Coordinates of C-alpha atoms and ligand atoms in Angstrom, one line a residue:
M1 CA -0.2 18.6 11.7
E2 CA 3.2 18.6 13.6
T3 CA 4.2 16.6 16.7
P4 CA 7.1 17.0 18.4
K5 CA 8.1 13.1 17.6
K6 CA 7.3 13.7 13.4
A7 CA 9.6 16.9 14.0
A8 CA 12.8 15.2 15.3
L9 CA 12.4 12.9 12.5
L10 CA 12.2 15.5 9.5
K11 CA 15.1 17.0 11.3
R12 CA 17.0 13.4 12.0
Y13 CA 16.7 12.0 8.2
R14 CA 16.8 15.5 6.6
L15 CA 13.3 15.5 5.2
K16 CA 11.7 18.7 4.4
P17 CA 7.6 19.2 6.1
H18 CA 5.9 18.3 3.2
L19 CA 5.5 14.2 2.8
P20 CA 3.3 12.7 0.2
R21 CA -0.3 11.6 2.2
H22 CA -0.9 8.4 1.4
V23 CA 2.3 6.2 -0.6
A24 CA 1.6 2.8 -2.0
I25 CA 4.2 -0.2 -2.4
I26 CA 4.1 -2.8 -4.9
M27 CA 6.7 -5.4 -2.6
D28 CA 8.2 -7.3 -5.3
G29 CA 11.1 -9.9 -4.2
N30 CA 10.9 -12.3 -1.1
G31 CA 11.6 -14.9 -3.3
R32 CA 14.9 -14.2 -5.4
W33 CA 15.8 -12.5 -1.9
A34 CA 15.1 -16.2 -0.4
K35 CA 16.9 -18.2 -3.1
K36 CA 20.1 -15.9 -3.0
R37 CA 19.5 -17.4 0.6
H38 CA 19.0 -20.7 -1.0
L39 CA 15.8 -20.3 1.3
P40 CA 12.3 -21.8 0.5
R41 CA 10.1 -19.0 -1.0
I42 CA 8.7 -19.0 2.2
A43 CA 11.7 -17.3 4.0
G44 CA 11.4 -14.3 2.2
H45 CA 7.9 -13.8 3.1
R46 CA 9.2 -14.3 6.1
A47 CA 11.6 -11.9 6.4
G48 CA 9.7 -9.5 4.0
A49 CA 6.9 -9.6 7.1
F50 CA 9.9 -7.7 9.4
S51 CA 11.0 -4.6 6.7
I52 CA 6.3 -4.4 7.2
R53 CA 6.9 -3.2 10.6
E54 CA 9.3 -1.7 10.1
I55 CA 7.2 1.0 7.1
V56 CA 4.6 0.3 9.0
R57 CA 6.1 2.3 12.2
L58 CA 7.8 4.8 10.3
S59 CA 5.5 5.7 8.3
G60 CA 3.0 6.3 11.7
E61 CA 5.2 8.4 13.0
L62 CA 6.5 10.2 9.8
G63 CA 2.1 11.0 10.1
L64 CA 1.7 10.0 7.3
E65 CA -1.9 9.7 6.2
A66 CA -2.1 5.6 4.1
L67 CA -0.3 3.1 3.7
T68 CA -1.5 1.3 0.7
L69 CA 0.6 -2.6 0.8
Y70 CA 0.1 -4.4 -2.6
A71 CA -0.1 -8.3 0.1
F72 CA -2.0 -10.0 -2.7
S73 CA -3.4 -10.3 -5.9
T74 CA -5.8 -12.0 -7.8
E75 CA -3.2 -13.5 -9.7
N76 CA -1.4 -14.4 -6.7
W77 CA -3.0 -17.1 -6.4
K78 CA -1.8 -18.9 -9.7
R79 CA 1.6 -20.2 -7.8
P80 CA 1.7 -23.4 -6.5
P81 CA -0.7 -24.4 -4.0
R82 CA 1.6 -25.0 -1.1
E83 CA 2.7 -21.3 -1.6
V84 CA -0.3 -20.0 -1.4
A85 CA -1.1 -21.9 1.8
L86 CA 2.0 -21.0 3.7
L87 CA 1.2 -17.3 2.4
M88 CA -2.0 -17.3 3.7
Q89 CA -0.7 -18.4 7.2
L90 CA 1.1 -16.2 7.0
L91 CA -1.2 -13.1 6.9
K92 CA -3.2 -14.8 9.9
Q93 CA -0.1 -14.7 12.0
Y94 CA 1.0 -11.7 11.3
L95 CA -2.6 -10.2 11.4
R96 CA -2.5 -12.0 14.9
S97 CA 1.1 -10.7 16.4
E98 CA 0.2 -7.4 14.6
V99 CA -2.5 -6.2 15.9
P100 CA -1.2 -5.4 19.3
E101 CA 1.2 -3.8 18.0
L102 CA -1.5 -1.9 15.3
L103 CA -3.4 -0.9 18.6
G104 CA 0.1 0.8 20.6
N105 CA 0.4 3.2 17.2
N106 CA -3.0 4.4 16.7
V107 CA -3.6 3.1 13.0
R108 CA -6.5 2.1 11.7
L109 CA -6.0 -1.5 9.5
G110 CA -8.0 -1.2 6.1
T111 CA -7.9 -4.0 2.6
I112 CA -9.8 -3.8 -0.7
G113 CA -10.1 -6.9 -3.2
N114 CA -12.8 -9.5 -3.2
T115 CA -11.3 -11.1 0.1
A116 CA -14.7 -13.2 -0.5
D117 CA -11.9 -15.2 -1.9
L118 CA -9.7 -16.3 1.4
P119 CA -9.8 -18.8 3.3
P120 CA -13.1 -18.4 6.3
K121 CA -10.6 -19.0 9.1
I122 CA -8.7 -15.9 7.6
G123 CA -10.9 -13.8 6.4
K124 CA -13.0 -13.5 10.1
E125 CA -9.2 -13.0 11.3
L126 CA -9.3 -9.5 9.3
K127 CA -12.4 -9.1 9.9
E128 CA -11.3 -8.9 13.8
S129 CA -8.0 -7.5 13.2
I130 CA -10.3 -4.1 11.0
Q131 CA -12.7 -4.1 14.1
A132 CA -10.1 -4.1 16.6
T133 CA -8.9 -1.2 15.0
S134 CA -11.5 0.1 13.5
H135 CA -12.1 3.1 15.5
Y136 CA -7.9 4.4 15.4
T137 CA -7.0 7.5 13.9
G138 CA -3.9 7.9 12.6
L139 CA -2.4 6.1 9.9
K140 CA -4.8 3.9 7.5
L141 CA -3.1 0.7 6.9
I142 CA -3.8 -0.9 3.5
L143 CA -3.5 -4.4 2.6
P144 CA -4.6 -5.0 -0.6
L145 CA -6.3 -9.1 -0.7
S146 CA -6.7 -11.0 -3.6
Y147 CA -6.8 -6.9 -5.0
S148 CA -6.6 -6.4 -8.7
G149 CA -7.2 -3.2 -9.8
R150 CA -9.3 -4.2 -13.0
A151 CA -11.4 -5.5 -11.5
D152 CA -12.2 -3.3 -8.8
L153 CA -12.5 -0.6 -11.8
A154 CA -14.8 -3.0 -13.6
R155 CA -16.5 -3.4 -9.9
A156 CA -17.1 0.7 -9.9
V157 CA -18.1 0.1 -13.2
K158 CA -21.1 -2.3 -12.6
G159 CA -22.2 -0.2 -9.9
I160 CA -22.5 2.9 -11.7
A161 CA -24.9 1.2 -14.7
A162 CA -26.8 -0.5 -12.4
K163 CA -27.7 3.3 -10.8
V164 CA -28.2 4.4 -14.9
K165 CA -30.4 1.5 -15.1
A166 CA -32.6 2.4 -12.2
G167 CA -33.0 5.4 -12.8
K168 CA -30.3 7.1 -9.5
L169 CA -27.8 8.7 -12.6
K170 CA -28.0 10.0 -15.3
P171 CA -25.2 8.9 -18.4
S172 CA -23.9 12.4 -18.4
A173 CA -23.9 12.8 -14.7
V174 CA -20.5 10.4 -15.7
T175 CA -17.4 11.4 -14.1
E176 CA -14.5 10.7 -13.2
K177 CA -15.4 11.4 -9.4
T178 CA -17.9 9.4 -9.8
I179 CA -15.5 6.3 -11.3
T180 CA -12.5 7.9 -8.5
Q181 CA -15.8 7.3 -5.5
S182 CA -17.1 4.2 -6.9
L183 CA -13.5 2.4 -6.1
S184 CA -12.7 0.6 -3.5
T185 CA -10.3 2.5 -2.2
A186 CA -12.4 5.8 -2.5
S187 CA -12.2 6.9 0.7
L188 CA -8.5 7.1 0.0
P189 CA -6.7 10.2 0.1
E190 CA -4.2 10.6 -3.9
V191 CA -1.9 8.2 -4.1
D192 CA 0.6 10.6 -4.0
L193 CA 3.8 8.2 -4.1
L194 CA 4.1 4.7 -5.6
I195 CA 7.2 1.8 -4.2
R196 CA 8.4 -0.9 -6.0
T197 CA 10.9 -3.0 -4.9
S198 CA 13.2 -5.7 -6.5
G199 CA 13.5 -3.4 -9.6
E200 CA 10.9 -4.3 -11.7
M201 CA 9.2 -1.6 -14.0
R202 CA 5.0 -2.6 -14.0
V203 CA 2.3 -1.8 -12.0
S204 CA 1.2 -5.4 -12.2
N205 CA -3.0 -4.8 -12.1
F206 CA -2.7 -2.3 -9.0
L207 CA -5.0 0.6 -8.6
L208 CA -4.6 1.4 -12.2
W209 CA -7.1 4.7 -12.0
E210 CA -5.4 5.4 -9.0
L211 CA -2.2 5.6 -9.6
A212 CA -3.1 8.3 -13.4
Y213 CA -0.7 11.2 -11.2
S214 CA 1.8 8.8 -8.0
E215 CA 5.1 9.8 -8.6
F216 CA 7.4 6.9 -9.1
H217 CA 10.2 5.4 -7.0
I218 CA 11.5 2.6 -8.6
T219 CA 14.2 0.9 -5.6
P220 CA 16.5 -1.8 -7.3
T221 CA 16.3 -3.2 -2.9
L222 CA 14.5 -6.0 -2.6
W223 CA 11.8 -6.5 0.1
P224 CA 12.8 -8.1 2.6
D225 CA 16.1 -6.3 2.4
F226 CA 14.0 -2.7 2.4
R227 CA 14.2 -0.7 4.6
T228 CA 14.0 2.4 7.1
P229 CA 16.5 4.2 5.1
H230 CA 14.5 2.6 2.5
F231 CA 11.5 4.0 2.5
I232 CA 13.6 7.9 3.8
A233 CA 15.3 7.5 0.6
A234 CA 12.0 7.6 -1.8
L235 CA 10.5 9.2 0.9
R236 CA 13.1 12.1 -0.6
D237 CA 13.2 10.7 -4.0
F238 CA 9.3 12.8 -3.6
Q239 CA 10.5 15.6 -2.7
T240 CA 12.8 16.6 -5.3
R241 CA 9.9 15.9 -7.7
Q242 CA 8.2 18.9 -9.4
R243 CA 4.6 17.3 -9.9
R244 CA 2.5 19.3 -12.7
F245 CA -1.1 17.2 -13.0
G246 CA -0.8 17.6 -16.3
G247 CA -0.5 20.7 -16.6
V248 CA 3.0 23.6 -17.1
E249 CA 2.5 25.1 -14.4
S250 CA 5.9 23.2 -11.8
V251 CA 3.5 22.9 -9.4
T252 CA 6.7 21.9 -5.6
G253 CA 5.1 19.1 -3.4
S254 CA 3.5 21.1 -0.9
V255 CA 0.6 19.4 0.6
T256 CA -1.6 21.8 0.0
S257 CA -0.9 22.5 -3.9
W258 CA -2.2 18.4 -3.6
A259 CA -5.5 18.7 -2.7
R260 CA -7.1 18.9 -6.5
Ligands
FPP301 C1 6.6 -10.5 -4.2 O1 7.4 -11.4 -3.7 C2 5.7 -10.2 -2.9 C3 4.3 -11.2 -2.2 C4 3.6 -11.9 -3.4 C5 3.1 -11.4 -1.0 C6 4.0 -9.9 -0.2 C7 4.3 -10.4 0.9 C8 4.8 -10.5 2.3 C9 5.0 -9.1 1.9 C10 4.8 -11.3 3.8 C11 3.3 -11.9 4.3 C12 3.2 -10.8 4.2 C13 1.8 -10.4 4.7 C14 0.8 -9.4 5.5 C15 0.4 -11.4 3.4 P1 8.0 -12.6 -5.1 O2 7.5 -14.3 -4.1 O3 7.2 -12.1 -6.0 O4 9.0 -12.2 -5.9 P2 9.7 -12.9 -6.4 O5 10.0 -12.1 -7.5 O6 11.7 -12.4 -6.8 O7 9.8 -13.7 -6.8

């Protein structure tokens, strides 16, 4: 739905009406941002939290349906314990400070990943934040935490195998849809646009199944510097893409043509 606010933003940023329904972002480059300023790495993560605030607000105002921000991967547990502890602390602070902002912007918070791995206090804070926003109907903000695309696929396959074993599902009835619906992202629209900051050309075990037909926008901008103009540039880039989904006919990205 195009609200007057959305219409004004589209005009201001010279965007066409067809926006991605779901944007996923690999927020990379916090450490390099801090290093360039001779600051500890955590200062980069702290600055990155301000980028999150700005991009979440704008995504809501533009009427995106879902925004998935890769906050902490399974592999991130391998970082020095002090950095992990500080990241967990930052997550707690983020939830405490941002929930009122999310509520004010009709944002519903969700998470994917093995959140049982999180320290109990953080897990509790997360649960409460999700609960507090559960009735909101605007942007779905998804924070993957202790997330790994391969682990999510393995979990989905285990669930499918159990149903087959129990006689609830025939092996011949297993389709791509069965897998899509067994992933932790089942309730979200297809990922239309993946953004990765800091110029790295990797998927880093993120949404492996879900990115099959996503458009990629890779920018050299480091995550703490990634603000409104960079996000708008990514959306404009997306609007130039011809989406064919493996076929030959050009599909210019209108919302209806994405509904596969
Ligand atoms: C990657 O930068 C970033 C992360 C591993 C964490 C992302 C966290 C935030 C943006 C801020 C915290 C917010 C929440 C909600 C927890 P990097 O450290 O890999 O950067 P580098 O590649 O330059 O070293």
